Short mmCIF file of C-alpha atoms and ligand atoms in Angstrom, two decimals:
data_model
loop_
_atom_site.label_atom_id
_atom_site.label_comp_id
_atom_site.label_asym_id
_atom_site.label_seq_id
_atom_site.Cartn_x
_atom_site.Cartn_y
_atom_site.Cartn_z
CA MET A 1 89.56 162.46 87.50
CA ASN A 2 87.92 165.06 89.74
CA ILE A 3 87.79 164.00 93.40
CA GLY A 4 85.43 166.08 95.54
CA ILE A 5 86.68 166.64 99.08
CA ILE A 6 84.30 167.50 101.92
CA GLY A 7 85.79 168.86 105.13
CA ASN A 8 88.49 171.47 105.01
CA GLY A 9 90.29 170.53 108.21
CA LYS A 10 93.50 168.60 108.87
CA MET A 11 92.35 165.54 106.91
CA GLY A 12 90.66 167.42 104.05
CA LYS A 13 93.87 169.37 103.36
CA ARG A 14 96.01 166.22 103.48
CA ILE A 15 93.62 164.39 101.12
CA ALA A 16 93.87 167.28 98.62
CA GLU A 17 97.69 166.96 98.66
CA VAL A 18 97.59 163.18 98.17
CA THR A 19 94.97 163.50 95.38
CA GLU A 20 97.40 165.71 93.42
CA GLU A 21 100.27 163.29 94.06
CA TYR A 22 98.08 160.57 92.49
CA GLN A 23 97.69 162.85 89.42
CA HIS A 24 94.02 163.55 90.10
CA GLN A 25 92.24 166.86 90.58
CA PRO A 26 90.96 167.78 94.08
CA LEU A 27 87.71 169.77 94.09
CA THR A 28 86.67 171.55 97.26
CA LEU A 29 83.16 172.77 98.06
CA SER A 30 82.23 176.19 96.69
CA GLN A 31 81.06 177.09 100.21
CA SER A 32 82.10 175.46 103.49
CA LEU A 33 79.97 172.54 104.68
CA GLN A 34 78.87 174.46 107.74
CA ALA A 35 77.96 177.60 105.78
CA THR A 36 75.48 176.10 103.31
CA ASP A 37 72.45 173.80 103.19
CA THR A 38 72.97 172.76 99.56
CA LEU A 39 76.42 171.58 98.55
CA THR A 40 77.98 172.73 95.29
CA PHE A 41 81.27 171.98 93.52
CA GLU A 42 82.63 173.86 90.50
CA GLN A 43 82.05 170.63 88.49
CA THR A 44 80.35 167.36 89.43
CA PRO A 45 83.13 165.17 90.86
CA ALA A 46 83.63 161.52 89.81
CA VAL A 47 83.73 160.54 93.49
CA ILE A 48 83.52 162.31 96.86
CA ILE A 49 85.69 161.81 99.94
CA ASP A 50 84.17 163.06 103.20
CA PHE A 51 86.28 163.71 106.30
CA SER A 52 84.23 166.32 108.13
CA HIS A 53 81.71 166.13 110.97
CA PRO A 54 78.61 163.96 111.57
CA ASP A 55 76.36 167.06 111.42
CA GLY A 56 76.99 167.35 107.67
CA LEU A 57 75.79 163.83 106.77
CA GLU A 58 72.32 164.64 105.40
CA LYS A 59 73.64 167.32 103.04
CA ILE A 60 76.39 165.01 101.81
CA LEU A 61 74.07 162.05 101.19
CA GLN A 62 71.61 164.31 99.42
CA TYR A 63 74.30 165.64 97.06
CA SER A 64 75.76 162.21 96.32
CA GLN A 65 72.38 160.62 95.65
CA THR A 66 71.03 163.50 93.55
CA HIS A 67 74.14 163.51 91.35
CA GLY A 68 74.79 159.75 91.48
CA VAL A 69 78.32 160.27 92.83
CA PRO A 70 80.09 157.43 94.73
CA LEU A 71 80.95 158.40 98.31
CA VAL A 72 83.90 157.51 100.54
CA ILE A 73 83.17 158.35 104.19
CA GLY A 74 85.93 158.68 106.78
CA THR A 75 84.10 160.90 109.28
CA THR A 76 83.62 159.27 112.67
CA GLY A 77 81.16 159.75 115.53
CA TYR A 78 77.92 158.79 113.73
CA THR A 79 74.84 157.61 115.63
CA GLU A 80 73.13 154.29 114.86
CA GLU A 81 70.43 156.25 113.05
CA GLN A 82 73.02 157.95 110.86
CA PHE A 83 74.62 154.59 110.02
CA ALA A 84 71.14 153.45 108.92
CA GLN A 85 70.91 156.53 106.64
CA ILE A 86 74.30 155.65 105.13
CA ALA A 87 73.14 152.06 104.50
CA GLU A 88 69.96 153.33 102.87
CA ALA A 89 71.90 155.65 100.54
CA ALA A 90 74.12 152.70 99.59
CA GLN A 91 71.11 151.07 97.96
CA THR A 92 71.36 153.65 95.17
CA ILE A 93 75.05 154.69 95.07
CA PRO A 94 78.38 153.01 95.95
CA VAL A 95 79.39 154.02 99.51
CA LEU A 96 82.56 152.96 101.31
CA TYR A 97 82.74 153.68 105.04
CA SER A 98 85.81 153.10 107.15
CA ALA A 99 86.58 154.47 110.60
CA ASN A 100 90.25 153.94 109.79
CA PHE A 101 91.86 153.97 106.35
CA SER A 102 95.19 152.53 107.47
CA LEU A 103 96.34 149.16 106.11
CA GLY A 104 97.99 148.44 109.48
CA ILE A 105 94.66 148.76 111.34
CA MET A 106 93.00 146.49 108.80
CA VAL A 107 95.55 143.77 109.60
CA MET A 108 95.33 144.51 113.35
CA ASN A 109 91.61 143.83 113.14
CA ARG A 110 92.35 140.35 111.77
CA LEU A 111 95.08 139.66 114.35
CA ILE A 112 92.92 140.53 117.37
CA LYS A 113 90.06 138.41 116.03
CA GLN A 114 92.41 135.43 115.81
CA ALA A 115 93.85 136.13 119.29
CA ALA A 116 90.39 136.46 120.87
CA GLN A 117 89.38 133.11 119.32
CA ASP A 118 92.54 131.35 120.47
CA LEU A 119 92.83 132.93 123.95
CA VAL A 120 89.25 132.25 125.01
CA THR A 121 89.72 132.76 128.76
CA TRP A 122 92.06 135.79 128.61
CA GLN A 123 90.87 139.20 129.77
CA ILE A 124 90.92 141.96 127.12
CA GLU A 125 91.45 145.74 127.41
CA LEU A 126 91.69 148.43 124.74
CA ILE A 127 93.59 151.73 125.01
CA GLU A 128 93.37 154.46 122.36
CA LYS A 129 95.22 157.81 122.25
CA HIS A 130 94.42 160.81 120.05
CA HIS A 131 95.18 164.54 119.82
CA SER A 132 93.30 166.86 122.13
CA GLN A 133 91.08 168.37 119.37
CA LYS A 134 89.45 165.05 118.52
CA LYS A 135 85.70 165.46 118.96
CA ASP A 136 84.52 161.86 119.52
CA ALA A 137 85.48 159.28 122.14
CA PRO A 138 85.98 156.38 122.01
CA SER A 139 87.39 156.62 118.47
CA GLY A 140 85.51 155.06 115.57
CA THR A 141 88.43 152.65 115.21
CA ALA A 142 88.19 151.60 118.86
CA LYS A 143 84.47 150.87 118.37
CA ARG A 144 85.28 148.81 115.27
CA LEU A 145 87.97 146.83 117.12
CA VAL A 146 85.51 146.12 119.96
CA GLU A 147 82.87 144.95 117.44
CA THR A 148 85.43 142.58 115.92
CA LEU A 149 86.21 141.13 119.36
CA GLN A 150 82.49 140.85 120.13
CA SER A 151 81.98 138.91 116.88
CA VAL A 152 83.95 136.00 118.40
CA ARG A 153 83.60 136.50 122.17
CA ASP A 154 80.71 137.50 124.42
CA LEU A 155 82.18 140.81 125.66
CA THR A 156 80.62 143.84 127.34
CA PRO A 157 82.46 147.16 126.85
CA VAL A 158 83.12 149.23 129.98
CA TYR A 159 84.10 152.87 129.50
CA GLN A 160 84.63 153.75 133.15
CA TRP A 161 85.62 151.38 135.90
CA THR A 162 83.90 151.68 139.28
CA ASP A 163 85.04 150.13 142.55
CA GLN A 164 83.39 146.84 141.54
CA PRO A 165 85.78 143.98 140.68
CA ARG A 166 86.32 143.31 136.97
CA GLU A 167 84.42 140.45 135.34
CA ASP A 168 86.11 138.29 132.71
CA GLN A 169 83.63 139.02 129.93
CA GLN A 170 84.10 142.79 130.31
CA ILE A 171 86.42 144.76 128.03
CA GLY A 172 87.70 148.10 129.31
CA VAL A 173 87.88 150.78 126.61
CA HIS A 174 90.14 153.69 127.60
CA SER A 175 90.37 156.95 125.62
CA LEU A 176 93.23 159.40 126.14
CA ARG A 177 93.07 162.88 124.57
CA ALA A 178 96.26 164.95 124.75
CA GLY A 179 98.91 166.65 122.63
CA SER A 180 99.10 165.73 118.95
CA PHE A 181 98.82 161.91 118.80
CA PRO A 182 97.61 161.16 115.20
CA GLY A 183 96.16 157.86 116.49
CA GLU A 184 97.26 154.95 118.65
CA HIS A 185 95.28 151.77 119.38
CA GLU A 186 96.39 148.89 121.58
CA VAL A 187 94.48 145.72 122.45
CA ILE A 188 95.83 143.87 125.48
CA PHE A 189 95.12 140.20 126.18
CA ALA A 190 96.07 139.19 129.71
CA THR A 191 96.10 136.34 132.20
CA LYS A 192 97.68 136.34 135.66
CA ASP A 193 100.95 135.06 134.16
CA GLU A 194 101.31 136.51 130.66
CA VAL A 195 100.31 139.39 128.41
CA LEU A 196 99.95 139.68 124.65
CA SER A 197 99.49 143.13 123.17
CA VAL A 198 98.68 144.16 119.58
CA LYS A 199 99.42 147.83 118.99
CA HIS A 200 99.18 150.17 116.04
CA GLU A 201 100.64 153.67 115.99
CA ALA A 202 99.99 156.23 113.27
CA PHE A 203 102.87 158.71 112.96
CA SER A 204 101.10 160.94 110.45
CA ASN A 205 97.60 161.41 109.08
CA ARG A 206 99.01 160.77 105.60
CA ILE A 207 98.26 157.03 105.91
CA PHE A 208 94.52 157.75 106.22
CA ALA A 209 94.59 160.16 103.27
CA GLU A 210 96.38 157.63 101.03
CA GLY A 211 93.92 154.88 101.97
CA ALA A 212 90.95 157.17 101.29
CA VAL A 213 92.25 158.29 97.89
CA GLN A 214 92.98 154.68 96.85
CA ALA A 215 89.51 153.66 98.03
CA SER A 216 87.90 156.52 96.08
CA ILE A 217 89.59 155.47 92.81
CA TRP A 218 88.44 151.86 93.40
CA LEU A 219 84.90 152.93 94.30
CA THR A 220 84.31 154.63 90.93
CA GLU A 221 84.39 151.13 89.35
CA GLN A 222 81.82 149.62 91.75
CA SER A 223 78.04 149.34 91.58
CA ALA A 224 75.68 150.57 94.32
CA GLY A 225 76.33 148.96 97.69
CA LEU A 226 77.92 149.47 101.10
CA TYR A 227 81.62 148.63 101.07
CA GLN A 228 84.42 148.54 103.61
CA LEU A 229 88.18 148.96 103.22
CA GLU A 230 88.73 145.18 103.25
CA ASP A 231 86.78 144.96 99.97
CA LEU A 232 89.67 146.64 98.11
CA PHE A 233 91.81 143.66 99.02
CA GLU A 234 89.15 140.90 99.15
CA PRO A 235 86.39 142.00 96.74
CA ARG A 236 82.99 140.63 97.76
CA GLY A 237 80.63 142.83 95.67
CA GLY A 238 78.07 145.33 96.96
CA ALA A 239 76.21 144.49 100.16
N1 NAP B 301 88.55 157.22 108.87
C1 NAP B 301 89.80 157.61 109.14
O1 NAP B 301 90.79 156.92 108.78
C2 NAP B 301 90.01 158.92 109.86
C3 NAP B 301 91.31 159.40 110.11
C4 NAP B 301 91.45 160.66 110.69
C5 NAP B 301 90.32 161.41 111.02
N2 NAP B 301 89.07 160.89 110.78
C6 NAP B 301 87.84 161.64 111.04
O2 NAP B 301 87.69 162.63 110.02
C7 NAP B 301 86.96 163.74 110.54
C8 NAP B 301 87.73 165.03 110.26
O3 NAP B 301 88.97 164.98 110.94
P1 NAP B 301 89.97 166.26 110.91
O4 NAP B 301 91.12 165.85 111.74
O5 NAP B 301 90.19 166.75 109.53
O6 NAP B 301 89.07 167.32 111.73
P2 NAP B 301 89.11 168.92 111.67
O7 NAP B 301 90.49 169.38 111.39
O8 NAP B 301 88.43 169.38 112.91
O9 NAP B 301 88.20 169.30 110.40
C9 NAP B 301 86.84 168.96 110.33
C10 NAP B 301 86.16 169.74 109.21
O10 NAP B 301 84.77 169.37 109.22
C11 NAP B 301 83.94 170.49 109.00
N3 NAP B 301 83.08 170.69 110.20
C12 NAP B 301 83.46 170.90 111.47
N4 NAP B 301 82.38 171.03 112.27
C13 NAP B 301 81.29 170.88 111.48
C14 NAP B 301 79.89 170.88 111.69
N5 NAP B 301 79.38 171.10 112.92
N6 NAP B 301 79.07 170.67 110.65
C15 NAP B 301 79.57 170.44 109.42
N7 NAP B 301 80.89 170.44 109.15
C16 NAP B 301 81.74 170.65 110.16
C17 NAP B 301 84.85 171.68 108.75
O11 NAP B 301 85.01 171.79 107.33
P3 NAP B 301 84.43 173.03 106.51
O12 NAP B 301 85.37 174.14 106.77
O13 NAP B 301 84.37 172.57 105.09
O14 NAP B 301 83.04 173.30 107.06
C18 NAP B 301 86.18 171.25 109.36
O15 NAP B 301 87.26 171.83 108.71
C19 NAP B 301 86.73 163.43 112.02
O16 NAP B 301 85.46 162.83 112.17
C20 NAP B 301 87.83 162.40 112.35
O17 NAP B 301 87.51 161.56 113.43
C21 NAP B 301 88.91 159.67 110.20
#
């Protein structure tokens, strides 16, 4: 099957490699995303995987909807308005969005939800580390982890501490950008006397590429709707 890949950076190149390993055909854009207003591929792909930049969203949605091509989105840094555009497109085509295509992060998300429910009075902090070229902060994954915690606890994210004392319902979100970290996320639960930490480290961006390619193959069998990575493992139908 032809898998269209949008974004020709670190992730786009890795996804092309993994697509070939899965015995599928990677198709890149005829012209770079930044260089054109109307996207074209040599042939219409069976599915598209996008790991590019939020600025390209409109062009990508337009192509996918016009050609009825399912879309896997891994790009991070979207605004609320852009998420609404993605949800609208998902009314006509299958769209799967995930800020993190690693299986380990999917399980981490479940573990921290359980911990936040069980440790109701514990203070929570989140630390994430990425390479220095990463454009958005906090990471899309960090935002997702915070949303998960907020789904079970009344928590207010704080991105910069001041000299005011910490309140229990606050959650500090700390972003480090240096070197070549592919991605590290740690959620810390703490009291005065003990600490529990749940940490995920990516050693290579290959894990995200594999998850995205697997998701793209799965998405070609789905009807229109907005999906998330968990749906590959716990199908719930289109939203
Ligand atoms: N969901 C996940 O699991 C996951 C994992 C890793 C990374 N990501 C996200 O995936 C995205 C790409 O990461 P990367 O490491 O591959 O980044 P990268 O190496 O900087 O590549 C980004 C690519 O996006 C395109 N691009 C850059 N600026 C653009 C603009 N202003 N308008 C339109 N297109 C633009 C370019 O492709 P062209 O040459 O084709 O224009 C560029 O090669 C980021 O948002 C990153 O956070 C997600």
